[in-house]
C-alpha cells in the first residue's frame, strides 16, 4: 500500500511540475493579449474622439467664418479640405459593419455635402444652434465612444 501511495504522490508531483508551467504560460499569454487589446482599443477610442472633435471644430469654423464680414472663399475651401480629410480619417477608424458607426459616417458625409453646396451661396441668417455643432453627430459619437469604453473596461 505504501508503494501505491508513493507512486501516486510521485505521479501527482510529476503532473504538477509539468502542468504548472504550462498553465502559467497560458494564463500569462491571455493576460498580455488582453492588456494589448485594451491598450490598442483605448488608443483607437482616443483617435476617433479627436478626429470627431476636429471635424466638429472645422465645421464650426466654416460656418462662423461664412457669416463674418471677412468671408473668403479660399479660406472656406481650405476648411472644406480639412473636413474631407477628417471625414476620411473617421471612416478609416470606424467599423462599417456596425449600424451606429455607419450612421455617423452618413451624418458627417451629409453635413460635408451641405457645406460644399453652400460654398457658392449667400449665407443664410446666422443660427447660433447651427454654429455650435450638430447635436445628432455629437450624441451618436458619445454613444459609440461610451459603448467602446465599456468594452475596454470589460476587457472584450
mmCIF file of C-alpha atoms in Angstrom:
data_model
loop_
_atom_site.group_PDB
_atom_site.id
_atom_site.type_symbol
_atom_site.label_atom_id
_atom_site.label_comp_id
_atom_site.label_asym_id
_atom_site.label_seq_id
_atom_site.Cartn_x
_atom_site.Cartn_y
_atom_site.Cartn_z
ATOM 1 C CA UNK A 1 0.000 0.000 0.000
ATOM 2 C CA UNK A 2 2.898 2.300 0.780
ATOM 3 C CA UNK A 3 4.276 1.706 -2.683
ATOM 4 C CA UNK A 4 0.959 2.723 -4.286
ATOM 5 C CA UNK A 5 0.811 5.874 -2.174
ATOM 6 C CA UNK A 6 4.385 6.713 -3.102
ATOM 7 C CA UNK A 7 3.650 6.166 -6.809
ATOM 8 C CA UNK A 8 0.513 8.346 -6.606
ATOM 9 C CA UNK A 9 2.451 11.072 -4.784
ATOM 10 C CA UNK A 10 5.268 10.917 -7.342
ATOM 11 C CA UNK A 11 2.804 10.977 -10.256
ATOM 12 C CA UNK A 12 0.976 13.943 -8.740
ATOM 13 C CA UNK A 13 4.254 15.804 -8.289
ATOM 14 C CA UNK A 14 5.278 14.999 -11.865
ATOM 15 C CA UNK A 15 1.941 16.211 -13.247
ATOM 16 C CA UNK A 16 2.178 19.403 -11.150
ATOM 17 C CA UNK A 17 5.728 20.045 -12.357
ATOM 18 C CA UNK A 18 4.656 19.624 -15.996
ATOM 19 C CA UNK A 19 1.209 21.263 -15.937
ATOM 20 C CA UNK A 20 2.079 24.155 -13.587
ATOM 21 C CA UNK A 21 4.358 25.988 -16.030
ATOM 22 C CA UNK A 22 2.079 25.202 -18.992
ATOM 23 C CA UNK A 23 -0.915 26.709 -17.204
ATOM 24 C CA UNK A 24 1.179 29.691 -16.056
ATOM 25 C CA UNK A 25 2.315 30.381 -19.622
ATOM 26 C CA UNK A 26 -1.264 30.069 -20.901
ATOM 27 C CA UNK A 27 -2.609 32.488 -18.284
ATOM 28 C CA UNK A 28 0.253 34.945 -18.848
ATOM 29 C CA UNK A 29 -0.344 34.946 -22.624
ATOM 30 C CA UNK A 30 -4.052 35.626 -22.123
ATOM 31 C CA UNK A 31 -3.306 38.481 -19.735
ATOM 32 C CA UNK A 32 -0.748 40.007 -22.078
ATOM 33 C CA UNK A 33 -3.133 39.708 -25.018
ATOM 34 C CA UNK A 34 -5.967 41.297 -23.023
ATOM 35 C CA UNK A 35 -3.666 44.119 -21.961
ATOM 36 C CA UNK A 36 -2.502 44.767 -25.532
ATOM 37 C CA UNK A 37 -6.071 44.697 -26.883
ATOM 38 C CA UNK A 38 -7.225 47.054 -24.140
ATOM 39 C CA UNK A 39 -4.360 49.472 -24.793
ATOM 40 C CA UNK A 40 -4.950 49.409 -28.551
ATOM 41 C CA UNK A 41 -8.701 49.893 -28.119
ATOM 42 C CA UNK A 42 -8.088 52.876 -25.828
ATOM 43 C CA UNK A 43 -5.732 54.407 -28.410
ATOM 44 C CA UNK A 44 -8.398 53.832 -31.082
ATOM 45 C CA UNK A 45 -11.071 55.498 -28.919
ATOM 46 C CA UNK A 46 -8.786 58.496 -28.368
ATOM 47 C CA UNK A 47 -8.026 58.783 -32.103
ATOM 48 C CA UNK A 48 -11.723 58.583 -33.004
ATOM 49 C CA UNK A 49 -12.701 61.126 -30.341
ATOM 50 C CA UNK A 50 -10.004 63.525 -31.536
ATOM 51 C CA UNK A 51 -10.966 63.157 -35.199
ATOM 52 C CA UNK A 52 -14.648 63.799 -34.445
ATOM 53 C CA UNK A 53 -13.790 66.814 -32.280
ATOM 54 C CA UNK A 54 -11.555 68.201 -35.030
ATOM 55 C CA UNK A 55 -14.295 67.635 -37.617
ATOM 56 C CA UNK A 56 -16.872 69.450 -35.459
ATOM 57 C CA UNK A 57 -14.425 72.305 -34.897
ATOM 58 C CA UNK A 58 -13.677 72.646 -38.605
ATOM 59 C CA UNK A 59 -17.409 72.615 -39.347
ATOM 60 C CA UNK A 60 -17.968 75.370 -36.791
ATOM 61 C CA UNK A 61 -15.084 77.447 -38.149
ATOM 62 C CA UNK A 62 -16.505 77.129 -41.664
ATOM 63 C CA UNK A 63 -19.997 78.114 -40.558
ATOM 64 C CA UNK A 64 -18.955 81.031 -38.352
ATOM 65 C CA UNK A 65 -16.458 82.378 -40.890
ATOM 66 C CA UNK A 66 -19.078 82.239 -43.627
ATOM 67 C CA UNK A 67 -21.172 84.613 -41.538
ATOM 68 C CA UNK A 68 -18.321 87.009 -40.785
ATOM 69 C CA UNK A 69 -17.599 90.265 -42.558
ATOM 70 C CA UNK A 70 -14.310 88.812 -43.807
ATOM 71 C CA UNK A 71 -15.705 85.828 -45.718
ATOM 72 C CA UNK A 72 -13.083 84.473 -48.108
ATOM 73 C CA UNK A 73 -13.942 81.611 -50.435
ATOM 74 C CA UNK A 74 -10.311 80.417 -50.403
ATOM 75 C CA UNK A 75 -10.422 80.056 -46.615
ATOM 76 C CA UNK A 76 -13.696 78.171 -46.889
ATOM 77 C CA UNK A 77 -12.183 75.801 -49.426
ATOM 78 C CA UNK A 78 -9.296 75.090 -47.028
ATOM 79 C CA UNK A 79 -11.800 74.394 -44.268
ATOM 80 C CA UNK A 80 -13.670 72.012 -46.568
ATOM 81 C CA UNK A 81 -10.428 70.229 -47.426
ATOM 82 C CA UNK A 82 -9.800 69.736 -43.714
ATOM 83 C CA UNK A 83 -13.376 68.490 -43.218
ATOM 84 C CA UNK A 84 -12.884 65.995 -46.042
ATOM 85 C CA UNK A 85 -9.580 64.764 -44.601
ATOM 86 C CA UNK A 86 -11.166 64.319 -41.184
ATOM 87 C CA UNK A 87 -14.207 62.582 -42.631
ATOM 88 C CA UNK A 88 -11.952 60.048 -44.346
ATOM 89 C CA UNK A 89 -9.917 59.611 -41.165
ATOM 90 C CA UNK A 90 -13.116 58.870 -39.249
ATOM 91 C CA UNK A 91 -14.249 56.456 -41.974
ATOM 92 C CA UNK A 92 -10.992 54.566 -41.600
ATOM 93 C CA UNK A 93 -11.339 54.426 -37.825
ATOM 94 C CA UNK A 94 -14.886 53.099 -37.612
ATOM 95 C CA UNK A 95 -16.335 49.657 -38.201
ATOM 96 C CA UNK A 96 -18.702 49.939 -41.193
ATOM 97 C CA UNK A 97 -20.466 46.721 -40.140
ATOM 98 C CA UNK A 98 -21.861 48.397 -37.022
ATOM 99 C CA UNK A 99 -25.056 50.347 -37.707
ATOM 100 C CA UNK A 100 -24.305 53.331 -35.480
ATOM 101 C CA UNK A 101 -20.800 53.670 -36.948
ATOM 102 C CA UNK A 102 -22.261 53.698 -40.470
ATOM 103 C CA UNK A 103 -24.880 56.239 -39.345
ATOM 104 C CA UNK A 104 -22.133 58.504 -38.011
ATOM 105 C CA UNK A 105 -20.321 58.454 -41.343
ATOM 106 C CA UNK A 106 -23.608 59.112 -43.131
ATOM 107 C CA UNK A 107 -24.287 62.167 -40.937
ATOM 108 C CA UNK A 108 -20.769 63.536 -41.423
ATOM 109 C CA UNK A 109 -20.931 62.980 -45.165
ATOM 110 C CA UNK A 110 -24.322 64.665 -45.473
ATOM 111 C CA UNK A 111 -23.158 67.652 -43.445
ATOM 112 C CA UNK A 112 -19.967 67.940 -45.524
ATOM 113 C CA UNK A 113 -22.009 67.790 -48.734
ATOM 114 C CA UNK A 114 -24.330 70.519 -47.433
ATOM 115 C CA UNK A 115 -21.362 72.722 -46.590
ATOM 116 C CA UNK A 116 -19.807 72.156 -50.014
ATOM 117 C CA UNK A 117 -23.079 73.079 -51.702
ATOM 118 C CA UNK A 118 -23.271 76.250 -49.619
ATOM 119 C CA UNK A 119 -19.795 77.361 -50.690
ATOM 120 C CA UNK A 120 -21.093 79.455 -53.593
ATOM 121 C CA UNK A 121 -24.310 80.599 -51.976
ATOM 122 C CA UNK A 122 -25.006 83.657 -49.922
ATOM 123 C CA UNK A 123 -25.046 82.784 -46.225
ATOM 124 C CA UNK A 124 -28.443 82.232 -44.703
ATOM 125 C CA UNK A 125 -29.160 84.113 -41.480
ATOM 126 C CA UNK A 126 -26.804 83.252 -38.655
ATOM 127 C CA UNK A 127 -28.156 80.437 -36.489
ATOM 128 C CA UNK A 128 -26.403 80.106 -33.127
ATOM 129 C CA UNK A 129 -27.536 76.492 -32.732
ATOM 130 C CA UNK A 130 -26.064 75.568 -36.120
ATOM 131 C CA UNK A 131 -22.848 77.427 -35.319
ATOM 132 C CA UNK A 132 -22.168 75.342 -32.237
ATOM 133 C CA UNK A 133 -22.197 71.854 -33.623
ATOM 134 C CA UNK A 134 -24.591 69.230 -34.742
ATOM 135 C CA UNK A 135 -26.378 67.677 -31.776
ATOM 136 C CA UNK A 136 -27.155 64.440 -33.627
ATOM 137 C CA UNK A 137 -23.498 63.892 -34.552
ATOM 138 C CA UNK A 138 -22.372 64.667 -31.013
ATOM 139 C CA UNK A 139 -25.000 62.425 -29.422
ATOM 140 C CA UNK A 140 -24.250 59.487 -31.732
ATOM 141 C CA UNK A 141 -20.493 59.930 -31.246
ATOM 142 C CA UNK A 142 -20.891 59.930 -27.478
ATOM 143 C CA UNK A 143 -22.963 56.759 -27.670
ATOM 144 C CA UNK A 144 -20.336 54.987 -29.788
ATOM 145 C CA UNK A 145 -17.450 56.140 -27.600
ATOM 146 C CA UNK A 146 -19.266 55.150 -24.399
ATOM 147 C CA UNK A 147 -20.016 51.650 -25.709
ATOM 148 C CA UNK A 148 -16.408 51.159 -26.767
ATOM 149 C CA UNK A 149 -15.133 52.481 -23.429
ATOM 150 C CA UNK A 150 -17.298 49.899 -21.630
ATOM 151 C CA UNK A 151 -15.754 47.205 -23.846
ATOM 152 C CA UNK A 152 -12.269 48.373 -22.781
ATOM 153 C CA UNK A 153 -13.248 48.225 -19.131
ATOM 154 C CA UNK A 154 -14.686 44.715 -19.534
ATOM 155 C CA UNK A 155 -11.625 43.585 -21.477
ATOM 156 C CA UNK A 156 -13.565 42.458 -24.576
#
